[in-house]
Short mmCIF file of C-alpha atoms in Angstrom, two decimals:
data_model
loop_
_atom_site.label_atom_id
_atom_site.label_comp_id
_atom_site.label_asym_id
_atom_site.label_seq_id
_atom_site.Cartn_x
_atom_site.Cartn_y
_atom_site.Cartn_z
CA MET A 14 89.65 91.46 160.70
CA ILE A 15 90.09 94.72 160.14
CA CYS A 16 87.50 97.55 161.08
CA ALA A 17 86.18 100.06 158.70
CA ASP A 18 88.02 102.64 161.19
CA CYS A 19 91.44 100.84 160.77
CA ALA A 20 91.41 99.79 157.36
CA PRO A 21 93.29 101.92 155.27
CA SER A 22 91.65 104.96 153.03
CA ARG A 23 91.20 104.70 148.92
CA ARG A 24 93.31 107.65 147.66
CA PRO A 25 90.85 108.75 145.02
CA SER A 26 93.27 109.23 141.39
CA CYS A 27 94.77 112.30 140.35
CA PRO A 28 93.24 114.13 137.96
CA MET A 29 96.69 115.69 136.19
CA SER A 30 98.14 112.44 136.68
CA GLU A 31 95.25 111.21 134.65
CA LEU A 32 94.82 113.50 132.24
CA PHE A 33 99.17 113.82 131.85
CA GLY A 34 98.80 109.75 131.01
CA ILE A 35 95.40 110.37 128.10
CA ALA A 36 97.97 113.50 126.78
CA LEU A 37 101.06 111.43 126.59
CA THR A 38 99.02 108.41 124.52
CA TRP A 39 97.28 111.40 122.14
CA TRP A 40 100.62 113.03 121.47
CA LEU A 41 102.48 109.27 120.51
CA ILE A 42 99.46 108.14 117.76
CA SER A 43 99.22 111.66 116.64
CA LEU A 44 102.47 111.56 115.82
CA SER A 45 102.15 107.65 114.69
CA GLY A 46 99.83 109.05 112.03
CA ILE A 47 101.77 112.69 111.25
CA LEU A 48 105.50 110.00 110.21
CA MET A 49 102.91 108.19 107.78
CA PRO A 50 103.83 109.81 104.30
CA GLY A 51 100.59 111.15 102.91
CA PRO A 52 100.05 114.26 100.44
CA VAL A 53 100.94 116.80 103.37
CA SER A 54 103.76 115.79 103.71
CA ALA A 55 104.86 115.56 99.59
CA ILE A 56 103.38 118.88 99.61
CA ALA A 57 105.93 120.15 102.35
CA ILE A 58 108.86 118.94 100.99
CA SER A 59 108.39 120.05 97.17
CA GLU A 60 107.15 123.71 98.24
CA GLY A 61 109.91 123.97 100.93
CA ALA A 62 112.19 123.08 97.43
CA ARG A 63 110.30 125.08 95.36
CA ARG A 64 109.69 128.43 98.07
CA GLY A 65 112.52 128.26 101.12
CA VAL A 66 111.98 127.07 104.65
CA ILE A 67 108.46 128.91 105.48
CA ALA A 68 106.52 126.52 103.11
CA GLY A 69 106.41 124.02 106.58
CA PRO A 70 104.63 126.30 108.57
CA LEU A 71 102.74 127.93 105.77
CA ILE A 72 101.26 124.36 105.20
CA THR A 73 100.95 123.51 108.16
CA VAL A 74 98.28 126.93 108.50
CA GLY A 75 95.77 125.13 105.81
CA HIS A 76 96.24 121.61 107.66
CA VAL A 77 95.67 123.58 110.88
CA ALA A 78 92.48 125.05 109.83
CA ALA A 79 90.59 122.64 108.18
CA GLU A 80 91.25 120.19 111.47
CA VAL A 81 89.78 123.52 113.68
CA VAL A 82 86.27 122.28 111.31
CA MET A 83 86.89 119.33 112.15
CA LEU A 84 87.64 120.24 115.82
CA ALA A 85 84.28 122.03 115.66
CA VAL A 86 81.90 119.55 114.30
CA LEU A 87 83.12 117.17 116.11
CA ALA A 88 81.76 119.69 119.13
CA VAL A 89 78.78 120.19 118.01
CA GLY A 90 78.18 116.39 117.21
CA LEU A 91 77.93 115.78 113.41
CA THR A 92 80.06 112.49 113.60
CA GLN A 93 77.41 110.82 112.50
CA VAL A 94 76.32 112.35 109.35
CA LEU A 95 80.12 112.49 108.06
CA LYS A 96 80.77 108.75 108.52
CA GLN A 97 77.91 108.05 106.02
CA SER A 98 79.15 106.20 103.33
CA ALA A 99 78.35 108.09 100.83
CA VAL A 100 79.91 111.37 102.37
CA VAL A 101 82.74 109.55 103.06
CA GLY A 102 83.49 108.42 98.96
CA ALA A 103 82.14 111.87 97.85
CA ILE A 104 85.02 113.22 99.72
CA GLY A 105 87.43 110.74 98.36
CA VAL A 106 86.75 111.16 95.12
CA LEU A 107 86.98 114.94 95.24
CA GLY A 108 90.17 114.72 96.73
CA GLY A 109 91.56 112.00 94.33
CA LEU A 110 90.95 114.28 91.63
CA VAL A 111 92.39 117.61 93.80
CA LEU A 112 95.36 115.43 94.36
CA SER A 113 95.70 114.48 90.29
CA TRP A 114 95.35 118.02 89.37
CA MET A 115 98.46 118.88 92.27
CA GLY A 116 100.23 116.30 91.19
CA TRP A 117 99.99 117.27 87.83
CA GLY A 118 101.41 120.81 88.52
CA ILE A 119 104.93 119.62 90.12
CA LEU A 120 105.23 117.03 87.73
CA SER A 121 105.38 120.06 85.39
CA THR A 122 107.50 122.38 87.59
CA ALA A 123 109.74 119.70 87.54
CA ARG A 124 110.40 118.70 84.04
CA SER A 125 110.39 123.27 83.75
CA ASN A 126 114.00 124.60 83.99
CA ILE A 127 113.17 125.75 87.70
CA GLN A 128 115.66 128.56 88.88
CA VAL A 129 115.58 127.61 92.46
CA GLY A 130 116.06 130.34 95.29
CA THR A 131 115.17 132.63 92.81
CA GLY A 132 111.40 133.25 93.03
CA PRO A 133 109.08 135.50 95.03
CA ALA A 134 109.10 135.04 98.76
CA ALA A 135 106.56 132.42 100.02
CA GLY A 136 104.73 134.62 102.37
CA ALA A 137 104.62 137.28 100.46
CA GLY A 138 101.09 138.15 99.05
CA ARG A 139 99.64 135.37 96.22
CA ALA A 140 101.85 132.68 96.69
CA GLY A 141 101.94 132.33 100.84
CA PHE A 142 98.24 132.52 100.36
CA SER A 143 98.81 129.14 97.61
CA LEU A 144 100.55 127.34 100.45
CA ILE A 145 97.80 127.87 102.83
CA ARG A 146 95.07 126.77 100.33
CA ALA A 147 97.65 123.67 99.35
CA GLY A 148 97.50 122.68 103.16
CA VAL A 149 93.90 122.90 103.07
CA LEU A 150 93.10 120.99 100.03
CA THR A 151 95.78 118.16 100.82
CA THR A 152 94.08 117.61 103.92
CA VAL A 153 90.58 117.76 103.50
CA GLY A 154 90.79 116.02 100.39
CA ASN A 155 91.89 112.70 102.35
CA PRO A 156 89.19 110.34 103.26
CA TYR A 157 91.29 108.75 105.75
CA TRP A 158 91.68 112.19 107.29
CA LEU A 159 88.52 111.92 107.93
CA LEU A 160 88.38 108.58 109.20
CA TRP A 161 90.99 109.30 111.41
CA TRP A 162 89.73 112.06 113.24
CA LEU A 163 85.53 110.40 113.20
CA THR A 164 87.50 107.60 114.91
CA VAL A 165 90.77 107.85 116.79
CA GLY A 166 89.89 111.73 116.74
CA ALA A 167 86.71 111.12 117.83
CA SER A 168 87.38 108.95 120.78
CA TYR A 169 89.69 111.18 122.09
CA PHE A 170 87.76 114.19 121.85
CA VAL A 171 85.37 112.44 124.21
CA LEU A 172 88.17 111.19 126.65
CA PHE A 173 89.62 115.30 126.78
CA SER A 174 86.04 116.71 127.39
CA ARG A 175 85.72 115.36 130.69
CA PHE A 176 88.47 117.72 131.95
CA GLY A 177 86.60 120.67 130.59
CA TRP A 178 87.25 123.41 127.15
CA LEU A 179 90.85 124.13 128.55
CA ALA A 180 92.04 120.36 128.50
CA LEU A 181 90.30 120.86 124.92
CA VAL A 182 91.99 123.24 123.28
CA ALA A 183 95.42 123.07 125.01
CA VAL A 184 96.33 119.85 125.62
CA PHE A 185 93.89 117.32 123.11
CA TYR A 186 94.11 120.59 119.70
CA ALA A 187 97.40 122.49 120.49
CA GLY A 188 99.30 119.71 121.23
CA HIS A 189 98.61 117.62 117.99
CA MET A 190 98.71 120.84 116.28
CA MET A 191 102.64 121.58 117.46
CA LEU A 192 103.18 118.36 116.11
CA ASP A 193 101.74 119.01 112.69
CA LEU A 194 103.86 122.16 112.62
CA ALA A 195 107.20 120.70 113.79
CA TRP A 196 107.18 117.96 111.26
CA ASN A 197 106.70 120.49 108.40
CA SER A 198 108.62 122.48 108.82
CA PHE A 199 111.13 120.06 109.36
CA LEU A 200 110.59 118.41 106.43
CA ALA A 201 110.48 122.15 104.43
CA LEU A 202 113.97 123.14 106.66
CA VAL A 203 115.55 119.95 104.92
CA VAL A 204 115.14 120.42 101.47
CA GLY A 205 114.85 124.26 101.77
CA SER A 206 118.20 124.70 103.37
CA GLY A 207 119.76 123.19 100.60
CA ARG A 208 118.70 126.10 98.64
CA GLY A 209 121.23 126.94 96.30
CA ARG A 210 124.18 125.00 96.85
CA ILE A 211 122.23 122.12 95.41
CA PRO A 212 122.43 121.72 91.87
CA PRO A 213 118.80 122.53 90.42
CA VAL A 214 118.58 119.05 88.82
CA ALA A 215 118.55 117.62 92.07
CA TYR A 216 115.25 119.46 92.83
CA ARG A 217 113.70 118.21 89.81
CA VAL A 218 114.25 114.90 90.76
CA VAL A 219 113.01 115.70 94.52
CA LEU A 220 109.22 117.46 92.84
CA GLY A 221 109.07 114.53 90.49
CA VAL A 222 109.34 112.04 92.99
CA CYS A 223 106.67 114.22 95.22
CA GLY A 224 104.41 114.49 92.06
CA VAL A 225 104.56 110.55 91.01
CA PHE A 226 103.52 110.39 94.78
CA VAL A 227 100.71 112.47 95.03
CA LEU A 228 99.63 111.14 91.39
CA ALA A 229 99.43 107.52 93.62
CA MET A 230 97.84 108.88 96.47
CA SER A 231 94.55 110.13 93.82
CA ALA A 232 94.46 107.01 92.67
CA TYR A 233 94.29 105.95 95.55
CA PHE A 234 91.82 107.53 97.03
CA LEU A 235 89.79 107.97 93.42
CA ILE A 236 89.56 104.02 93.93
CA SER A 237 88.88 103.95 97.90
CA GLY A 238 85.95 106.52 97.30
CA VAL A 239 84.12 104.70 94.82
CA ARG A 240 84.29 101.56 96.81
CA PHE A 241 82.70 103.83 100.19
CA LEU A 242 80.73 104.78 97.31
CA ASN A 243 79.16 101.28 96.43
CA ALA A 244 79.32 100.42 99.57
CA ARG A 245 76.03 101.98 100.48
#
């Protein structure tokens, strides 16, 4: 029999190791969601073709702005309000209408005599603001983005909150934001780097595919929103 004094002491878990483990799973889960095709990705591709590589970062600014608001919502504890079926349904319907408007706009551009690479710089004036606005609208108009943050995001918010605000900002949110920025910039880079070398008809095809996809997503959001409203 081993006495208490001779028994090996139990080493406490290292907070930094625990934080790293939680962060790794959070980044992987975030990446899996970011890589799924969605309206933000479609806009990054279509606007990358029209305006160049800078479209990716500017769209991400709008996306990030929406997520900053969501982070504030999680911080003040309003998640129960946003989990109500009526709220989620209304967001889905409004988001579907916005995406429908954006999808038709993309298709209209695809049908026009687009001159790739001859338009105004994306970062200048109203053009840059329109990309930021597109990032906001395609984000908040997606009811499943809302549900994802109110379930998966909220769960990880609680986990990271144990390590303080620095971990929440620098690891939880900044890590997720950098993944968004990298992916949207990559999509815009892939199509934007070919501007001037690929015939305009190829860009019309890209825009057309993106427009159809955004319209399909709008129908999906509208149907889902109506279902949430009927579930009250």
